[in-house]
């Protein structure tokens, strides 16, 4: 079948990473039904032939104006599509979109007219900010990790950096591979402008932010590394829960041990 991925190995690699991550999200139980969404800025893989590809949808409004996205291209999971299906058929459960010159609308260009995720305005607003900041980050992943979400049902974990410090202290890898920790955003309506704005605000300080009682939003260079950051955090949550299930509050690594880690691994905090 004719696909934008044919004879474009670099673009295919990025989309295949999304498919691989989608499979992990399903296997972990983090992607029930159509839960979660992934978008990747693929502009760097766009050649003249892609620039010349005609729209296969009508012009659609983004709902906001995002000046840094002019002429950008994104692979987006499709709205109402399942991660477990995307894992096998990424171009039937997602599509590539082109942002138009007004920076406020887009068209779908490949492979099929699959409408992008319901969270498109928040994902694109985040990408707009990443470009504005000159960030190397190209991927954003929203998913529903069970144990991390469960923690947000307790007010003490919603205080700034309380969950972050606890999770870091469960195993050294978590601070090494999620060095900016977990930001917390109080409950807001899914897909709302308020949620998008709060997410952008918190991403200035964190790579992974928690939407209270809903899920996480993570950014990184590609879909795989964004997933890895969430995976190490959730691993820590599982260790915490395992200790609690054995009947005790885990000691956690000490502040001295964690500071030693930060120095040894040259971590930001
Ligand atoms: O796209 O998870 O928050 C499904 C969702 C929305
Ligand atoms: Zn969600």
Short mmCIF file of C-alpha atoms and ligand atoms in Angstrom, two decimals:
data_model
loop_
_atom_site.label_atom_id
_atom_site.label_comp_id
_atom_site.label_asym_id
_atom_site.label_seq_id
_atom_site.Cartn_x
_atom_site.Cartn_y
_atom_site.Cartn_z
CA UNK A 1 0.00 0.00 0.00
CA UNK A 2 1.08 3.55 -0.74
CA UNK A 3 2.31 5.12 2.53
CA UNK A 4 4.18 8.28 3.49
CA UNK A 5 6.53 5.93 5.37
CA UNK A 6 7.63 4.09 2.20
CA UNK A 7 11.28 4.84 1.32
CA UNK A 8 11.53 7.25 4.25
CA UNK A 9 13.38 5.18 6.86
CA UNK A 10 13.97 8.03 9.31
CA UNK A 11 10.29 9.03 9.38
CA UNK A 12 9.27 5.36 9.57
CA UNK A 13 11.59 4.89 12.56
CA UNK A 14 9.87 7.70 14.48
CA UNK A 15 6.38 6.41 13.70
CA UNK A 16 7.44 2.86 14.58
CA UNK A 17 8.65 4.13 17.98
CA UNK A 18 5.14 5.50 18.56
CA UNK A 19 3.69 2.10 17.61
CA UNK A 20 6.08 0.27 19.94
CA UNK A 21 5.23 2.63 22.81
CA UNK A 22 1.50 2.25 22.11
CA UNK A 23 1.93 -1.52 22.54
CA UNK A 24 3.69 -1.03 25.89
CA UNK A 25 0.95 1.34 27.09
CA UNK A 26 -1.68 -1.28 26.29
CA UNK A 27 0.30 -4.12 27.89
CA UNK A 28 0.77 -2.10 31.06
CA UNK A 29 -2.94 -1.44 31.37
CA UNK A 30 -2.38 2.29 30.94
CA UNK A 31 -4.43 2.59 27.73
CA UNK A 32 -7.95 1.30 28.20
CA UNK A 33 -10.27 1.82 25.22
CA UNK A 34 -9.08 4.99 23.41
CA UNK A 35 -7.18 6.27 26.47
CA UNK A 36 -4.10 8.39 25.97
CA UNK A 37 -2.62 10.18 23.01
CA UNK A 38 0.76 10.69 21.36
CA UNK A 39 1.98 13.40 19.01
CA UNK A 40 5.43 13.75 17.42
CA UNK A 41 6.86 16.74 15.57
CA UNK A 42 8.21 15.11 12.38
CA UNK A 43 9.03 18.33 10.50
CA UNK A 44 12.75 17.45 10.28
CA UNK A 45 11.90 14.38 8.15
CA UNK A 46 9.78 16.29 5.66
CA UNK A 47 11.13 16.43 2.08
CA UNK A 48 9.90 18.34 -0.97
CA UNK A 49 7.64 15.47 -2.02
CA UNK A 50 5.86 15.58 1.35
CA UNK A 51 5.60 19.39 1.13
CA UNK A 52 3.86 18.89 -2.23
CA UNK A 53 1.38 16.31 -0.98
CA UNK A 54 -2.23 17.46 -1.31
CA UNK A 55 -4.56 17.72 1.67
CA UNK A 56 -6.83 14.71 2.17
CA UNK A 57 -9.12 16.54 4.61
CA UNK A 58 -10.83 19.89 4.66
CA UNK A 59 -9.03 22.73 6.46
CA UNK A 60 -9.67 22.31 10.19
CA UNK A 61 -9.26 24.92 12.93
CA UNK A 62 -6.86 24.10 15.79
CA UNK A 63 -8.87 26.33 18.14
CA UNK A 64 -5.90 28.53 18.97
CA UNK A 65 -3.10 30.34 17.11
CA UNK A 66 0.38 28.85 17.49
CA UNK A 67 2.95 31.01 15.65
CA UNK A 68 5.94 28.68 16.06
CA UNK A 69 4.14 25.83 14.27
CA UNK A 70 3.96 27.51 10.86
CA UNK A 71 4.69 24.85 8.22
CA UNK A 72 5.29 22.12 10.82
CA UNK A 73 4.20 18.50 10.41
CA UNK A 74 3.03 16.15 13.16
CA UNK A 75 2.24 12.47 13.45
CA UNK A 76 -0.83 12.28 15.72
CA UNK A 77 -2.75 9.38 17.20
CA UNK A 78 -6.30 9.43 15.86
CA UNK A 79 -9.23 10.48 18.00
CA UNK A 80 -11.19 7.52 19.37
CA UNK A 81 -8.50 5.12 18.16
CA UNK A 82 -7.08 2.44 20.44
CA UNK A 83 -3.39 2.25 21.43
CA UNK A 84 -3.55 -1.53 21.01
CA UNK A 85 -4.61 -1.07 17.38
CA UNK A 86 -2.10 1.72 16.76
CA UNK A 87 0.64 -0.65 17.95
CA UNK A 88 0.04 -2.81 14.89
CA UNK A 89 -1.28 -0.31 12.34
CA UNK A 90 0.12 3.16 13.13
CA UNK A 91 -0.98 4.73 9.85
CA UNK A 92 -4.55 3.46 10.17
CA UNK A 93 -4.93 4.69 13.74
CA UNK A 94 -3.04 7.93 13.35
CA UNK A 95 -2.15 10.40 10.60
CA UNK A 96 0.31 13.08 9.52
CA UNK A 97 -0.98 16.65 9.61
CA UNK A 98 0.42 19.91 8.15
CA UNK A 99 -0.03 23.18 10.03
CA UNK A 100 -1.11 25.90 7.61
CA UNK A 101 0.45 29.35 7.26
CA UNK A 102 -2.25 31.03 9.39
CA UNK A 103 -0.86 28.96 12.34
CA UNK A 104 -4.46 28.37 13.41
CA UNK A 105 -5.56 25.51 11.15
CA UNK A 106 -4.32 22.24 9.73
CA UNK A 107 -4.97 19.62 7.08
CA UNK A 108 -4.39 15.87 7.13
CA UNK A 109 -1.95 14.77 4.40
CA UNK A 110 -1.32 11.03 4.98
CA UNK A 111 -2.00 8.14 4.88
CA UNK A 112 -5.76 8.26 5.50
CA UNK A 113 -8.11 11.00 6.75
CA UNK A 114 -7.87 9.85 10.41
CA UNK A 115 -8.90 12.78 12.63
CA UNK A 116 -6.22 13.63 15.20
CA UNK A 117 -6.59 13.23 18.98
CA UNK A 118 -9.19 15.15 20.99
CA UNK A 119 -6.26 16.62 22.98
CA UNK A 120 -4.75 18.17 19.80
CA UNK A 121 -4.96 21.80 21.05
CA UNK A 122 -3.03 20.95 24.25
CA UNK A 123 -0.47 18.78 22.43
CA UNK A 124 0.12 21.42 19.75
CA UNK A 125 0.28 24.23 22.34
CA UNK A 126 3.02 22.27 24.11
CA UNK A 127 4.94 21.73 20.82
CA UNK A 128 4.60 25.45 20.07
CA UNK A 129 6.19 26.29 23.43
CA UNK A 130 8.95 23.68 22.98
CA UNK A 131 9.96 25.23 19.64
CA UNK A 132 9.77 28.74 21.11
CA UNK A 133 12.21 27.63 23.83
CA UNK A 134 14.58 25.97 21.34
CA UNK A 135 13.99 22.62 23.05
CA UNK A 136 15.24 19.40 21.38
CA UNK A 137 12.01 17.68 22.54
CA UNK A 138 9.82 16.42 19.69
CA UNK A 139 7.34 14.02 21.32
CA UNK A 140 4.49 14.28 23.80
CA UNK A 141 2.80 11.28 25.38
CA UNK A 142 -0.37 11.34 27.47
CA UNK A 143 -1.26 8.09 29.26
CA UNK A 144 -3.12 6.69 32.29
CA UNK A 145 -0.51 4.91 34.52
CA UNK A 146 -2.51 3.11 37.21
CA UNK A 147 -0.33 3.44 40.31
CA UNK A 148 0.74 7.05 39.69
CA UNK A 149 -2.91 8.07 39.20
CA UNK A 150 -3.90 6.19 42.38
CA UNK A 151 -1.40 8.32 44.34
CA UNK A 152 -3.19 11.50 43.24
CA UNK A 153 -6.30 10.36 45.14
CA UNK A 154 -4.45 11.35 48.33
CA UNK A 155 -4.05 15.08 49.03
CA UNK A 156 -0.59 14.72 50.59
CA UNK A 157 0.83 13.63 47.23
CA UNK A 158 -0.57 16.73 45.52
CA UNK A 159 1.71 19.10 47.45
CA UNK A 160 4.55 20.37 45.28
CA UNK A 161 7.38 17.81 44.93
CA UNK A 162 6.11 15.47 47.68
CA UNK A 163 5.31 12.63 45.23
CA UNK A 164 8.41 13.49 43.19
CA UNK A 165 10.78 13.17 46.17
CA UNK A 166 9.10 10.00 47.41
CA UNK A 167 9.32 8.38 43.94
CA UNK A 168 12.97 9.42 43.48
CA UNK A 169 13.80 7.87 46.87
CA UNK A 170 12.44 4.41 45.97
CA UNK A 171 15.28 3.38 43.58
CA UNK A 172 18.28 5.36 42.23
CA UNK A 173 17.28 4.94 38.54
CA UNK A 174 14.18 7.09 38.91
CA UNK A 175 16.14 10.25 39.67
CA UNK A 176 18.76 9.34 37.04
CA UNK A 177 16.19 8.85 34.26
CA UNK A 178 13.50 11.31 35.33
CA UNK A 179 15.81 13.99 36.72
CA UNK A 180 13.30 16.85 36.64
CA UNK A 181 10.72 14.87 38.61
CA UNK A 182 6.93 14.90 38.50
CA UNK A 183 4.92 18.13 38.36
CA UNK A 184 1.35 18.16 39.70
CA UNK A 185 -1.65 19.85 38.12
CA UNK A 186 -4.87 20.01 40.18
CA UNK A 187 -7.90 18.39 38.53
CA UNK A 188 -9.17 20.14 35.39
CA UNK A 189 -11.63 19.14 32.68
CA UNK A 190 -9.99 16.86 30.04
CA UNK A 191 -9.24 18.64 26.72
CA UNK A 192 -9.89 22.07 28.28
CA UNK A 193 -7.88 25.21 27.54
CA UNK A 194 -7.24 25.54 31.30
CA UNK A 195 -5.63 22.09 31.37
CA UNK A 196 -3.50 22.91 28.32
CA UNK A 197 -2.31 26.20 29.88
CA UNK A 198 -1.50 24.60 33.24
CA UNK A 199 0.41 21.84 31.42
CA UNK A 200 2.56 24.33 29.51
CA UNK A 201 3.24 26.21 32.74
CA UNK A 202 4.39 23.09 34.63
CA UNK A 203 6.46 21.74 31.71
CA UNK A 204 8.80 24.72 32.20
CA UNK A 205 9.98 22.92 35.36
CA UNK A 206 9.23 19.23 34.70
CA UNK A 207 9.33 16.77 31.77
CA UNK A 208 6.45 14.76 33.24
CA UNK A 209 3.35 16.33 34.75
CA UNK A 210 0.46 14.60 36.48
CA UNK A 211 -3.10 15.59 35.79
CA UNK A 212 -4.79 14.84 39.15
CA UNK A 213 -7.05 11.74 38.98
CA UNK A 214 -6.53 11.49 35.18
CA UNK A 215 -3.02 10.70 33.90
CA UNK A 216 0.41 11.99 32.97
CA UNK A 217 1.67 14.19 30.15
CA UNK A 218 5.34 13.66 29.28
CA UNK A 219 7.69 15.30 26.77
CA UNK A 220 11.08 14.17 25.49
CA UNK A 221 13.17 13.85 22.32
CA UNK A 222 11.05 10.93 21.04
CA UNK A 223 8.06 8.83 22.08
CA UNK A 224 10.29 6.09 23.53
CA UNK A 225 12.20 8.36 25.91
CA UNK A 226 9.02 10.17 26.97
CA UNK A 227 7.54 6.75 27.80
CA UNK A 228 10.73 5.77 29.70
CA UNK A 229 10.38 8.76 32.02
CA UNK A 230 6.82 7.75 32.93
CA UNK A 231 7.83 4.09 33.23
CA UNK A 232 10.56 4.76 35.83
CA UNK A 233 8.20 6.95 37.87
CA UNK A 234 5.50 4.30 37.84
CA UNK A 235 8.08 1.63 38.76
CA UNK A 236 8.84 3.67 41.88
CA UNK A 237 5.13 3.90 42.68
CA UNK A 238 4.93 0.09 42.43
CA UNK A 239 7.88 -0.32 44.83
CA UNK A 240 6.20 2.06 47.28
CA UNK A 241 2.94 0.10 47.06
CA UNK A 242 4.75 -3.25 47.40
CA UNK A 243 6.39 -2.05 50.63
CA UNK A 244 3.05 -0.76 51.95
CA UNK A 245 1.46 -4.11 51.07
CA UNK A 246 4.19 -5.85 53.10
CA UNK A 247 2.93 -3.79 56.02
CA UNK A 248 5.49 -1.00 56.36
CA UNK A 249 6.23 2.53 55.16
CA UNK A 250 9.41 2.27 53.02
CA UNK A 251 12.45 4.16 54.36
CA UNK A 252 13.40 5.55 50.94
CA UNK A 253 16.93 6.63 50.04
CA UNK A 254 18.10 9.47 52.27
CA UNK A 255 18.40 13.07 51.03
CA UNK A 256 22.20 12.66 51.32
CA UNK A 257 22.11 9.56 49.09
CA UNK A 258 19.94 11.35 46.53
CA UNK A 259 22.20 14.42 46.50
CA UNK A 260 25.18 12.11 45.99
CA UNK A 261 23.35 10.66 42.94
CA UNK A 262 22.71 14.15 41.52
CA UNK A 263 26.40 15.05 41.76
CA UNK A 264 27.66 11.70 40.42
CA UNK A 265 25.26 11.71 37.46
CA UNK A 266 25.36 15.47 36.88
CA UNK A 267 21.57 15.81 37.29
CA UNK A 268 19.79 19.18 37.19
CA UNK A 269 18.46 19.19 40.80
O1 LIG B 1 -7.69 10.60 24.24
O2 LIG B 1 -6.95 10.06 27.35
O3 LIG B 1 -7.55 12.56 27.98
C1 LIG B 1 -8.17 10.00 25.37
C2 LIG B 1 -7.68 10.66 26.58
C3 LIG B 1 -8.08 12.05 26.83
ZN1 LIG B 2 -6.57 10.89 29.29
#
